[in-house]
DNA sequence: CGTTTAATTGAAAGCAGTCAAACTATGTGG
DNA sequence: CCACATAGTTTGACTGCTTTCAATTAAACG
């Protein structure tokens, strides 16, 4: 399903910063080019000039960077409604890559227009800064996850994070959610190999902590999974405590 | 040596954003409380309300977060002149801890004053946003470092980063620099144990890539160390290419 | 100088990686 | 609708990097 481009974004931004009706309209009125893109399409490339910023209207995306030897580290996963490149809003050269995970619809906005809007409407600038800082907070948690947790904890933590974030948007339900990532990609997100991700998922499944049907994943024992993943949603800086964040089961 | 509180910061901010003379004066005129703090002092605590923002006038600091089991991941290292808590400028609750590494002098500014100033002077707001986004870029590189590089590469990369950043401020010279961190702390910064950091440093030393006298470290073969660490300074978003960044030897 | 903290070294164990093969979806063309 | 091709998942055996545990040496400090 494709959602009107900016509505989800506006809703997301408005959760944490106060936006007037005029602010909201200004956001929705941004000159955006809607584009359908294939899975794996590059939206931003490391080292290149940053000329635009996009919003995910539907589909999933991720940010990524590569070592000289070609190993990939996924830096974050993005779900519908999220702005994809506010990280570079004030930087001229991209320091990482942004790619779609699935087929996706993106609304592309010239970077300059967004900067101008932020300057003309401070509350929008502030709201964008909040969004960027929340993304940074998530990256910090990933640093902790990869640097100091073992495989089982890492995988559990990632599954919890995506569940809570999707739930906050109403995109996850009692049946769990579909995580459109290969195990190779999951591995690159948590600093493991695909093989080891597989074994870890199998183990979590054997312990009854997750259930899988293809890539649809659900959580028979949410509380326990949260404990295994050492997950606490503080770092997501959610405005309202969603029921999942508060500790209830997502599925 | 203690440096007049905001001068280094102003210089740092002005590198990447244009600040008028009035902007600079407004920054320098900020109501700051100067404070001498002991090594290990907490400037911000995870979960607490963020009421102020500080600037390191002298000494080193770091940001950090802990797993439920108590393992620590250092998220970044801060050198004199850097703002210590712009990560939380738009967030109410701190998502990580900020601590001094050495005895340090910090200039403490009420968060609200900084936000007000940013609103009154958009260029300052922009400059602060740039600084925050550069910090985030460094965190992303650390994610890649920890997630996808082995011990030797990680340690080399960290040493290179600190060298280039200090050099950009003129705080590193041909004799290298003093890194006031224990190997325990180094380990927590690169996702390794202290023991393995020790072995790794020893190996780099045996290979003639680094030289150590206590915690003063220098680089007999900078180029090679850079290659080992897969280090490229793009992600630091340095305004001018410092000679170290350009590939010359730091020591 | 004794005491504490940090650095160093050795031996052993273990978690995750590597390599390789089998299996299973998914998709395509005939 | 089937046969084949391709991408992704699963499993096993083995390797190895890093950790763990422990003890020793060196450095920092009052």
Short mmCIF file of N, CA and C in Angstrom, two decimals, chain A residues 67-231:
data_model
loop_
_atom_site.label_atom_id
_atom_site.label_comp_id
_atom_site.label_asym_id
_atom_site.label_seq_id
_atom_site.Cartn_x
_atom_site.Cartn_y
_atom_site.Cartn_z
N UNK A 67 33.48 -1.35 4.02
CA UNK A 67 34.91 -1.24 4.30
C UNK A 67 35.65 -1.28 2.97
N UNK A 68 36.93 -0.96 3.00
CA UNK A 68 37.73 -1.03 1.79
C UNK A 68 37.74 -2.43 1.20
N UNK A 69 37.62 -3.42 2.07
CA UNK A 69 37.63 -4.81 1.62
C UNK A 69 36.27 -5.24 1.09
N UNK A 70 35.28 -4.36 1.20
CA UNK A 70 33.97 -4.68 0.64
C UNK A 70 32.96 -5.24 1.62
N UNK A 71 33.32 -5.35 2.88
CA UNK A 71 32.35 -5.83 3.86
C UNK A 71 31.32 -4.73 4.10
N UNK A 72 30.10 -5.11 4.28
CA UNK A 72 29.02 -4.14 4.44
C UNK A 72 28.49 -4.08 5.86
N UNK A 73 28.28 -2.88 6.35
CA UNK A 73 27.61 -2.71 7.63
C UNK A 73 26.34 -1.91 7.40
N UNK A 74 25.23 -2.50 7.74
CA UNK A 74 23.97 -1.77 7.65
C UNK A 74 23.86 -0.90 8.90
N UNK A 75 23.52 0.37 8.70
CA UNK A 75 23.54 1.35 9.78
C UNK A 75 22.16 1.58 10.38
N UNK A 76 21.15 1.34 9.57
CA UNK A 76 19.80 1.51 10.07
C UNK A 76 18.80 0.98 9.06
N UNK A 77 17.63 0.70 9.56
CA UNK A 77 16.55 0.20 8.72
C UNK A 77 15.46 1.26 8.74
N UNK A 78 14.87 1.54 7.60
CA UNK A 78 13.82 2.56 7.57
C UNK A 78 12.50 2.01 7.12
N UNK A 79 11.47 2.46 7.81
CA UNK A 79 10.13 1.96 7.56
C UNK A 79 9.29 3.07 6.95
N UNK A 80 8.14 2.73 6.40
CA UNK A 80 7.34 3.73 5.69
C UNK A 80 7.09 4.98 6.53
N UNK A 81 7.18 6.13 5.88
CA UNK A 81 6.90 7.38 6.57
C UNK A 81 8.15 8.07 7.06
N UNK A 82 9.28 7.39 7.01
CA UNK A 82 10.48 8.01 7.53
C UNK A 82 11.23 8.80 6.46
N UNK A 83 11.85 9.88 6.89
CA UNK A 83 12.70 10.66 6.01
C UNK A 83 14.00 9.88 5.86
N UNK A 84 14.50 9.81 4.66
CA UNK A 84 15.63 8.92 4.42
C UNK A 84 16.99 9.56 4.50
N UNK A 85 17.06 10.86 4.42
CA UNK A 85 18.41 11.38 4.37
C UNK A 85 18.61 12.70 5.11
N UNK A 86 17.91 12.83 6.24
CA UNK A 86 18.14 14.03 7.03
C UNK A 86 19.52 14.03 7.65
N UNK A 87 20.19 12.87 7.66
CA UNK A 87 21.54 12.78 8.20
C UNK A 87 22.51 13.68 7.45
N UNK A 88 22.20 13.93 6.20
CA UNK A 88 23.11 14.71 5.38
C UNK A 88 22.63 16.13 5.12
N UNK A 89 21.57 16.51 5.80
CA UNK A 89 20.95 17.79 5.50
C UNK A 89 21.93 18.95 5.55
N UNK A 90 22.85 18.90 6.51
CA UNK A 90 23.79 20.02 6.64
C UNK A 90 25.19 19.67 6.14
N UNK A 91 25.31 18.50 5.51
CA UNK A 91 26.62 18.06 5.04
C UNK A 91 26.63 18.01 3.51
N UNK A 92 27.73 18.40 2.91
CA UNK A 92 27.75 18.45 1.46
C UNK A 92 28.00 17.09 0.82
N UNK A 93 28.92 16.33 1.39
CA UNK A 93 29.23 15.03 0.81
C UNK A 93 28.65 13.91 1.66
N UNK A 94 28.02 12.96 0.99
CA UNK A 94 27.43 11.83 1.71
C UNK A 94 28.52 10.97 2.31
N UNK A 95 28.34 10.55 3.55
CA UNK A 95 29.34 9.70 4.18
C UNK A 95 28.89 8.24 4.24
N UNK A 96 27.72 7.96 3.69
CA UNK A 96 27.28 6.56 3.62
C UNK A 96 26.25 6.42 2.50
N UNK A 97 25.85 5.20 2.24
CA UNK A 97 24.91 4.92 1.16
C UNK A 97 23.50 4.71 1.69
N UNK A 98 22.53 5.05 0.88
CA UNK A 98 21.14 4.78 1.23
C UNK A 98 20.53 3.97 0.09
N UNK A 99 19.91 2.85 0.44
CA UNK A 99 19.37 1.93 -0.55
C UNK A 99 17.99 1.46 -0.15
N UNK A 100 17.18 1.13 -1.12
CA UNK A 100 15.89 0.52 -0.79
C UNK A 100 16.10 -0.95 -0.50
N UNK A 101 15.22 -1.47 0.33
CA UNK A 101 15.27 -2.88 0.71
C UNK A 101 14.27 -3.63 -0.16
N UNK A 102 13.13 -3.02 -0.32
CA UNK A 102 12.05 -3.61 -1.12
C UNK A 102 11.74 -2.65 -2.27
N UNK A 103 10.84 -3.06 -3.12
CA UNK A 103 10.30 -2.09 -4.07
C UNK A 103 9.69 -1.00 -3.20
N UNK A 104 9.86 0.24 -3.61
CA UNK A 104 9.39 1.30 -2.73
C UNK A 104 8.94 2.53 -3.51
N UNK A 105 8.14 3.32 -2.85
CA UNK A 105 7.76 4.61 -3.41
C UNK A 105 8.43 5.68 -2.58
N UNK A 106 9.18 6.54 -3.22
CA UNK A 106 9.84 7.59 -2.47
C UNK A 106 9.44 8.96 -3.01
N UNK A 107 9.33 9.90 -2.10
CA UNK A 107 9.05 11.28 -2.49
C UNK A 107 10.38 12.02 -2.38
N UNK A 108 10.85 12.52 -3.50
CA UNK A 108 12.17 13.15 -3.51
C UNK A 108 12.04 14.67 -3.48
N UNK A 109 12.70 15.26 -2.52
CA UNK A 109 12.64 16.71 -2.33
C UNK A 109 14.04 17.29 -2.48
N UNK A 110 14.18 18.39 -3.22
CA UNK A 110 15.50 19.01 -3.32
C UNK A 110 15.95 19.45 -1.93
N UNK A 111 17.18 19.13 -1.62
CA UNK A 111 17.72 19.43 -0.28
C UNK A 111 17.58 20.90 0.05
N UNK A 112 17.86 21.73 -0.94
CA UNK A 112 17.82 23.17 -0.72
C UNK A 112 16.43 23.63 -0.29
N UNK A 113 15.41 23.04 -0.89
CA UNK A 113 14.05 23.43 -0.54
C UNK A 113 13.75 23.11 0.92
N UNK A 114 14.26 21.98 1.34
CA UNK A 114 14.01 21.58 2.72
C UNK A 114 14.76 22.52 3.69
N UNK A 115 15.99 22.85 3.33
CA UNK A 115 16.76 23.76 4.17
C UNK A 115 16.09 25.13 4.24
N UNK A 116 15.63 25.58 3.09
CA UNK A 116 14.95 26.88 3.05
C UNK A 116 13.70 26.86 3.92
N UNK A 117 12.95 25.78 3.78
CA UNK A 117 11.72 25.67 4.57
C UNK A 117 12.05 25.67 6.07
N UNK A 118 13.12 24.95 6.41
CA UNK A 118 13.52 24.89 7.81
C UNK A 118 13.91 26.27 8.33
N UNK A 119 14.49 27.06 7.44
CA UNK A 119 14.91 28.39 7.87
C UNK A 119 13.70 29.32 7.98
N UNK A 120 12.79 29.17 7.05
CA UNK A 120 11.60 30.02 7.06
C UNK A 120 10.67 29.65 8.21
N UNK A 121 10.66 28.39 8.54
CA UNK A 121 9.77 27.92 9.60
C UNK A 121 10.58 27.15 10.64
N UNK A 122 11.05 27.88 11.65
CA UNK A 122 11.93 27.29 12.67
C UNK A 122 11.38 26.01 13.29
N UNK A 123 10.08 25.95 13.46
CA UNK A 123 9.52 24.75 14.08
C UNK A 123 9.73 23.53 13.20
N UNK A 124 9.71 23.75 11.90
CA UNK A 124 9.98 22.63 10.99
C UNK A 124 11.46 22.26 11.08
N UNK A 125 12.30 23.27 11.12
CA UNK A 125 13.73 23.00 11.29
C UNK A 125 13.97 22.20 12.55
N UNK A 126 13.30 22.61 13.61
CA UNK A 126 13.45 21.92 14.88
C UNK A 126 12.95 20.48 14.77
N UNK A 127 11.82 20.32 14.12
CA UNK A 127 11.25 18.97 13.98
C UNK A 127 12.18 18.07 13.18
N UNK A 128 12.80 18.62 12.15
CA UNK A 128 13.74 17.82 11.37
C UNK A 128 14.96 17.46 12.21
N UNK A 129 15.41 18.42 13.02
CA UNK A 129 16.55 18.15 13.89
C UNK A 129 16.21 17.04 14.87
N UNK A 130 15.00 17.08 15.40
CA UNK A 130 14.59 16.01 16.32
C UNK A 130 14.66 14.67 15.61
N UNK A 131 14.10 14.61 14.42
CA UNK A 131 14.11 13.34 13.68
C UNK A 131 15.53 12.85 13.46
N UNK A 132 16.43 13.77 13.10
CA UNK A 132 17.82 13.39 12.86
C UNK A 132 18.47 12.90 14.15
N UNK A 133 18.14 13.56 15.25
CA UNK A 133 18.76 13.16 16.51
C UNK A 133 18.21 11.83 17.01
N UNK A 134 16.97 11.55 16.71
CA UNK A 134 16.43 10.24 17.09
C UNK A 134 17.13 9.16 16.26
N UNK A 135 17.32 9.40 14.98
CA UNK A 135 18.07 8.45 14.17
C UNK A 135 19.45 8.21 14.76
N UNK A 136 20.09 9.28 15.19
CA UNK A 136 21.43 9.15 15.76
C UNK A 136 21.38 8.33 17.05
N UNK A 137 20.33 8.51 17.81
CA UNK A 137 20.20 7.74 19.06
C UNK A 137 20.09 6.25 18.74
N UNK A 138 19.36 5.94 17.70
CA UNK A 138 19.21 4.54 17.30
C UNK A 138 20.56 3.98 16.88
N UNK A 139 21.32 4.78 16.17
CA UNK A 139 22.65 4.32 15.76
C UNK A 139 23.53 4.05 16.98
N UNK A 140 23.39 4.87 18.00
CA UNK A 140 24.18 4.63 19.20
C UNK A 140 23.80 3.31 19.85
N UNK A 141 22.51 3.02 19.88
CA UNK A 141 22.09 1.75 20.46
C UNK A 141 22.63 0.59 19.64
N UNK A 142 22.69 0.77 18.34
CA UNK A 142 23.25 -0.29 17.49
C UNK A 142 24.73 -0.50 17.79
N UNK A 143 25.40 0.59 18.07
CA UNK A 143 26.82 0.51 18.42
C UNK A 143 26.97 -0.35 19.68
N UNK A 144 26.14 -0.10 20.65
CA UNK A 144 26.15 -0.90 21.87
C UNK A 144 25.79 -2.35 21.55
N UNK A 145 24.81 -2.50 20.71
CA UNK A 145 24.33 -3.84 20.37
C UNK A 145 25.43 -4.68 19.74
N UNK A 146 26.10 -4.08 18.76
CA UNK A 146 27.13 -4.81 18.02
C UNK A 146 28.41 -4.92 18.82
N UNK A 147 28.72 -3.87 19.56
CA UNK A 147 29.98 -3.88 20.29
C UNK A 147 29.97 -4.74 21.54
N UNK A 148 28.81 -4.85 22.18
CA UNK A 148 28.80 -5.47 23.49
C UNK A 148 27.78 -6.56 23.74
N UNK A 149 27.05 -6.98 22.70
CA UNK A 149 26.11 -8.07 22.95
C UNK A 149 26.45 -9.27 22.07
N UNK A 150 26.10 -10.46 22.52
CA UNK A 150 26.38 -11.64 21.71
C UNK A 150 25.31 -11.83 20.64
N UNK A 151 25.50 -12.85 19.82
CA UNK A 151 24.63 -13.05 18.66
C UNK A 151 23.15 -13.12 19.03
N UNK A 152 22.86 -13.93 20.01
CA UNK A 152 21.46 -14.11 20.41
C UNK A 152 20.84 -12.79 20.85
N UNK A 153 21.56 -12.06 21.65
CA UNK A 153 21.06 -10.77 22.13
C UNK A 153 20.89 -9.78 20.98
N UNK A 154 21.87 -9.76 20.11
CA UNK A 154 21.80 -8.81 18.98
C UNK A 154 20.59 -9.03 18.11
N UNK A 155 20.38 -10.30 17.75
CA UNK A 155 19.27 -10.60 16.86
C UNK A 155 17.95 -10.28 17.56
N UNK A 156 17.84 -10.70 18.80
CA UNK A 156 16.61 -10.43 19.54
C UNK A 156 16.37 -8.92 19.64
N UNK A 157 17.43 -8.19 19.89
CA UNK A 157 17.29 -6.74 20.03
C UNK A 157 16.79 -6.11 18.74
N UNK A 158 17.35 -6.53 17.63
CA UNK A 158 16.93 -5.97 16.35
C UNK A 158 15.46 -6.27 16.07
N UNK A 159 15.06 -7.51 16.34
CA UNK A 159 13.66 -7.89 16.10
C UNK A 159 12.74 -7.05 16.96
N UNK A 160 13.13 -6.81 18.19
CA UNK A 160 12.32 -5.99 19.10
C UNK A 160 12.21 -4.57 18.57
N UNK A 161 13.35 -4.03 18.15
CA UNK A 161 13.32 -2.65 17.69
C UNK A 161 12.37 -2.46 16.52
N UNK A 162 12.49 -3.33 15.55
CA UNK A 162 11.64 -3.18 14.37
C UNK A 162 10.17 -3.35 14.75
N UNK A 163 9.91 -4.31 15.65
CA UNK A 163 8.53 -4.52 16.09
C UNK A 163 7.96 -3.26 16.72
N UNK A 164 8.71 -2.67 17.61
CA UNK A 164 8.22 -1.50 18.33
C UNK A 164 8.05 -0.31 17.38
N UNK A 165 9.00 -0.15 16.48
CA UNK A 165 8.90 0.98 15.56
C UNK A 165 7.72 0.82 14.61
N UNK A 166 7.52 -0.39 14.12
CA UNK A 166 6.38 -0.61 13.23
C UNK A 166 5.09 -0.44 14.00
N UNK A 167 5.09 -0.94 15.21
CA UNK A 167 3.88 -0.85 16.03
C UNK A 167 3.51 0.60 16.30
N UNK A 168 4.53 1.42 16.50
CA UNK A 168 4.27 2.83 16.78
C UNK A 168 3.55 3.49 15.61
N UNK A 169 3.72 2.91 14.42
CA UNK A 169 3.06 3.46 13.24
C UNK A 169 1.80 2.67 12.92
N UNK A 170 1.52 1.68 13.74
CA UNK A 170 0.34 0.86 13.49
C UNK A 170 0.55 -0.13 12.35
N UNK A 171 1.81 -0.43 12.04
CA UNK A 171 2.08 -1.33 10.93
C UNK A 171 2.42 -2.75 11.39
N UNK A 172 2.45 -2.96 12.68
CA UNK A 172 2.65 -4.32 13.17
C UNK A 172 1.39 -4.67 13.95
N UNK A 173 1.00 -5.91 13.93
CA UNK A 173 -0.19 -6.27 14.68
C UNK A 173 0.06 -7.56 15.44
N UNK A 174 -1.01 -8.13 15.92
CA UNK A 174 -0.88 -9.34 16.72
C UNK A 174 -0.27 -10.50 15.95
N UNK A 175 -0.24 -10.37 14.63
CA UNK A 175 0.36 -11.43 13.84
C UNK A 175 1.84 -11.18 13.60
N UNK A 176 2.37 -10.14 14.23
CA UNK A 176 3.77 -9.81 14.00
C UNK A 176 3.89 -8.96 12.76
N UNK A 177 4.96 -9.13 12.04
CA UNK A 177 5.17 -8.31 10.85
C UNK A 177 6.08 -9.03 9.87
N UNK A 178 6.11 -8.51 8.66
CA UNK A 178 7.01 -9.10 7.68
C UNK A 178 8.29 -8.28 7.66
N UNK A 179 9.40 -8.94 7.87
CA UNK A 179 10.70 -8.27 7.82
C UNK A 179 11.32 -8.63 6.47
N UNK A 180 11.28 -7.72 5.53
CA UNK A 180 11.70 -8.07 4.18
C UNK A 180 13.21 -8.04 4.00
N UNK A 181 13.90 -8.79 4.83
CA UNK A 181 15.36 -8.83 4.73
C UNK A 181 15.84 -10.26 4.62
N UNK A 182 16.88 -10.45 3.84
CA UNK A 182 17.51 -11.77 3.79
C UNK A 182 18.34 -11.92 5.06
N UNK A 183 18.75 -13.13 5.34
CA UNK A 183 19.56 -13.35 6.54
C UNK A 183 20.94 -12.74 6.35
N UNK A 184 21.34 -12.64 5.10
CA UNK A 184 22.59 -11.95 4.77
C UNK A 184 22.50 -10.49 5.23
N UNK A 185 21.38 -9.86 4.90
CA UNK A 185 21.19 -8.46 5.30
C UNK A 185 21.05 -8.32 6.81
N UNK A 186 20.33 -9.25 7.42
CA UNK A 186 20.23 -9.21 8.88
C UNK A 186 21.62 -9.30 9.50
N UNK A 187 22.43 -10.17 8.93
CA UNK A 187 23.80 -10.31 9.44
C UNK A 187 24.56 -9.00 9.31
N UNK A 188 24.41 -8.34 8.18
CA UNK A 188 25.12 -7.08 7.99
C UNK A 188 24.60 -5.99 8.91
N UNK A 189 23.40 -6.17 9.40
CA UNK A 189 22.84 -5.19 10.32
C UNK A 189 23.33 -5.40 11.75
N UNK A 190 23.60 -6.64 12.11
CA UNK A 190 24.00 -6.91 13.49
C UNK A 190 25.46 -7.34 13.62
N UNK A 191 26.20 -7.25 12.54
CA UNK A 191 27.62 -7.59 12.61
C UNK A 191 27.90 -9.08 12.73
N UNK A 192 27.09 -9.88 12.06
CA UNK A 192 27.30 -11.33 12.08
C UNK A 192 27.28 -11.85 10.64
N UNK A 193 27.59 -13.12 10.46
CA UNK A 193 27.46 -13.72 9.13
C UNK A 193 26.04 -14.25 8.97
N UNK A 194 25.65 -14.43 7.73
CA UNK A 194 24.32 -14.95 7.43
C UNK A 194 24.13 -16.32 8.08
N UNK A 195 25.16 -17.14 8.00
CA UNK A 195 25.08 -18.48 8.59
C UNK A 195 24.78 -18.41 10.08
N UNK A 196 25.45 -17.51 10.74
CA UNK A 196 25.25 -17.45 12.18
C UNK A 196 23.91 -16.83 12.54
N UNK A 197 23.44 -15.93 11.72
CA UNK A 197 22.10 -15.38 11.93
C UNK A 197 21.08 -16.51 11.82
N UNK A 198 21.29 -17.35 10.85
CA UNK A 198 20.38 -18.47 10.66
C UNK A 198 20.33 -19.36 11.90
N UNK A 199 21.49 -19.72 12.38
CA UNK A 199 21.54 -20.57 13.58
C UNK A 199 20.89 -19.88 14.77
N UNK A 200 21.11 -18.58 14.86
CA UNK A 200 20.57 -17.83 15.99
C UNK A 200 19.04 -17.77 15.92
N UNK A 201 18.54 -17.51 14.74
CA UNK A 201 17.08 -17.47 14.57
C UNK A 201 16.48 -18.83 14.89
N UNK A 202 17.12 -19.85 14.39
CA UNK A 202 16.65 -21.22 14.67
C UNK A 202 16.58 -21.48 16.17
N UNK A 203 17.62 -21.03 16.84
CA UNK A 203 17.67 -21.25 18.29
C UNK A 203 16.55 -20.49 19.00
N UNK A 204 16.33 -19.24 18.59
CA UNK A 204 15.26 -18.45 19.20
C UNK A 204 13.91 -19.12 18.94
N UNK A 205 13.79 -19.68 17.74
CA UNK A 205 12.55 -20.34 17.36
C UNK A 205 12.37 -21.61 18.20
N UNK A 206 13.45 -22.36 18.32
CA UNK A 206 13.40 -23.61 19.11
C UNK A 206 13.01 -23.31 20.55
N UNK A 207 13.42 -22.15 21.03
CA UNK A 207 13.09 -21.78 22.41
C UNK A 207 11.71 -21.15 22.53
N UNK A 208 11.02 -21.07 21.39
CA UNK A 208 9.66 -20.54 21.42
C UNK A 208 9.58 -19.03 21.58
N UNK A 209 10.68 -18.34 21.34
CA UNK A 209 10.67 -16.89 21.52
C UNK A 209 10.22 -16.16 20.27
N UNK A 210 10.39 -16.78 19.13
CA UNK A 210 9.88 -16.19 17.90
C UNK A 210 9.24 -17.31 17.07
N UNK A 211 8.34 -16.88 16.20
CA UNK A 211 7.71 -17.83 15.29
C UNK A 211 7.91 -17.26 13.89
N UNK A 212 8.22 -18.10 12.91
CA UNK A 212 8.43 -17.59 11.56
C UNK A 212 7.60 -18.35 10.54
N UNK A 213 7.01 -17.59 9.64
CA UNK A 213 6.39 -18.18 8.46
C UNK A 213 6.96 -17.40 7.29
N UNK A 214 7.98 -17.96 6.64
CA UNK A 214 8.67 -17.21 5.61
C UNK A 214 9.37 -16.06 6.30
N UNK A 215 9.10 -14.85 5.85
CA UNK A 215 9.74 -13.71 6.51
C UNK A 215 8.80 -12.98 7.45
N UNK A 216 7.62 -13.58 7.63
CA UNK A 216 6.72 -12.99 8.61
C UNK A 216 7.10 -13.53 9.98
N UNK A 217 7.30 -12.63 10.88
CA UNK A 217 7.81 -13.04 12.18
C UNK A 217 6.85 -12.59 13.27
N UNK A 218 6.66 -13.44 14.26
CA UNK A 218 5.79 -13.03 15.38
C UNK A 218 6.42 -13.51 16.68
N UNK A 219 5.87 -13.02 17.77
CA UNK A 219 6.53 -13.16 19.06
C UNK A 219 5.62 -13.76 20.11
N UNK A 220 5.65 -15.08 20.23
CA UNK A 220 4.77 -15.76 21.18
C UNK A 220 5.05 -15.32 22.62
N UNK A 221 6.29 -14.96 22.89
CA UNK A 221 6.61 -14.55 24.26
C UNK A 221 7.43 -13.28 24.22
N UNK A 222 6.71 -12.20 23.97
CA UNK A 222 7.34 -10.89 23.77
C UNK A 222 8.21 -10.47 24.93
N UNK A 223 7.67 -10.53 26.12
CA UNK A 223 8.41 -10.12 27.31
C UNK A 223 9.77 -10.80 27.39
N UNK A 224 9.75 -12.09 27.19
CA UNK A 224 11.01 -12.83 27.30
C UNK A 224 11.98 -12.43 26.20
N UNK A 225 11.45 -12.23 25.01
CA UNK A 225 12.33 -11.85 23.92
C UNK A 225 12.97 -10.50 24.23
N UNK A 226 12.16 -9.61 24.78
CA UNK A 226 12.66 -8.29 25.16
C UNK A 226 13.80 -8.44 26.17
N UNK A 227 13.62 -9.35 27.09
CA UNK A 227 14.67 -9.56 28.09
C UNK A 227 15.94 -10.14 27.44
N UNK A 228 15.73 -11.10 26.57
CA UNK A 228 16.88 -11.70 25.90
C UNK A 228 17.65 -10.62 25.12
N UNK A 229 16.91 -9.76 24.45
CA UNK A 229 17.54 -8.73 23.63
C UNK A 229 17.99 -7.52 24.44
N UNK A 230 17.73 -7.55 25.75
CA UNK A 230 18.11 -6.42 26.61
C UNK A 230 17.52 -5.14 26.04
N UNK A 231 16.26 -5.27 25.59
CA UNK A 231 15.65 -4.17 24.88
C UNK A 231 14.83 -3.26 25.78
#
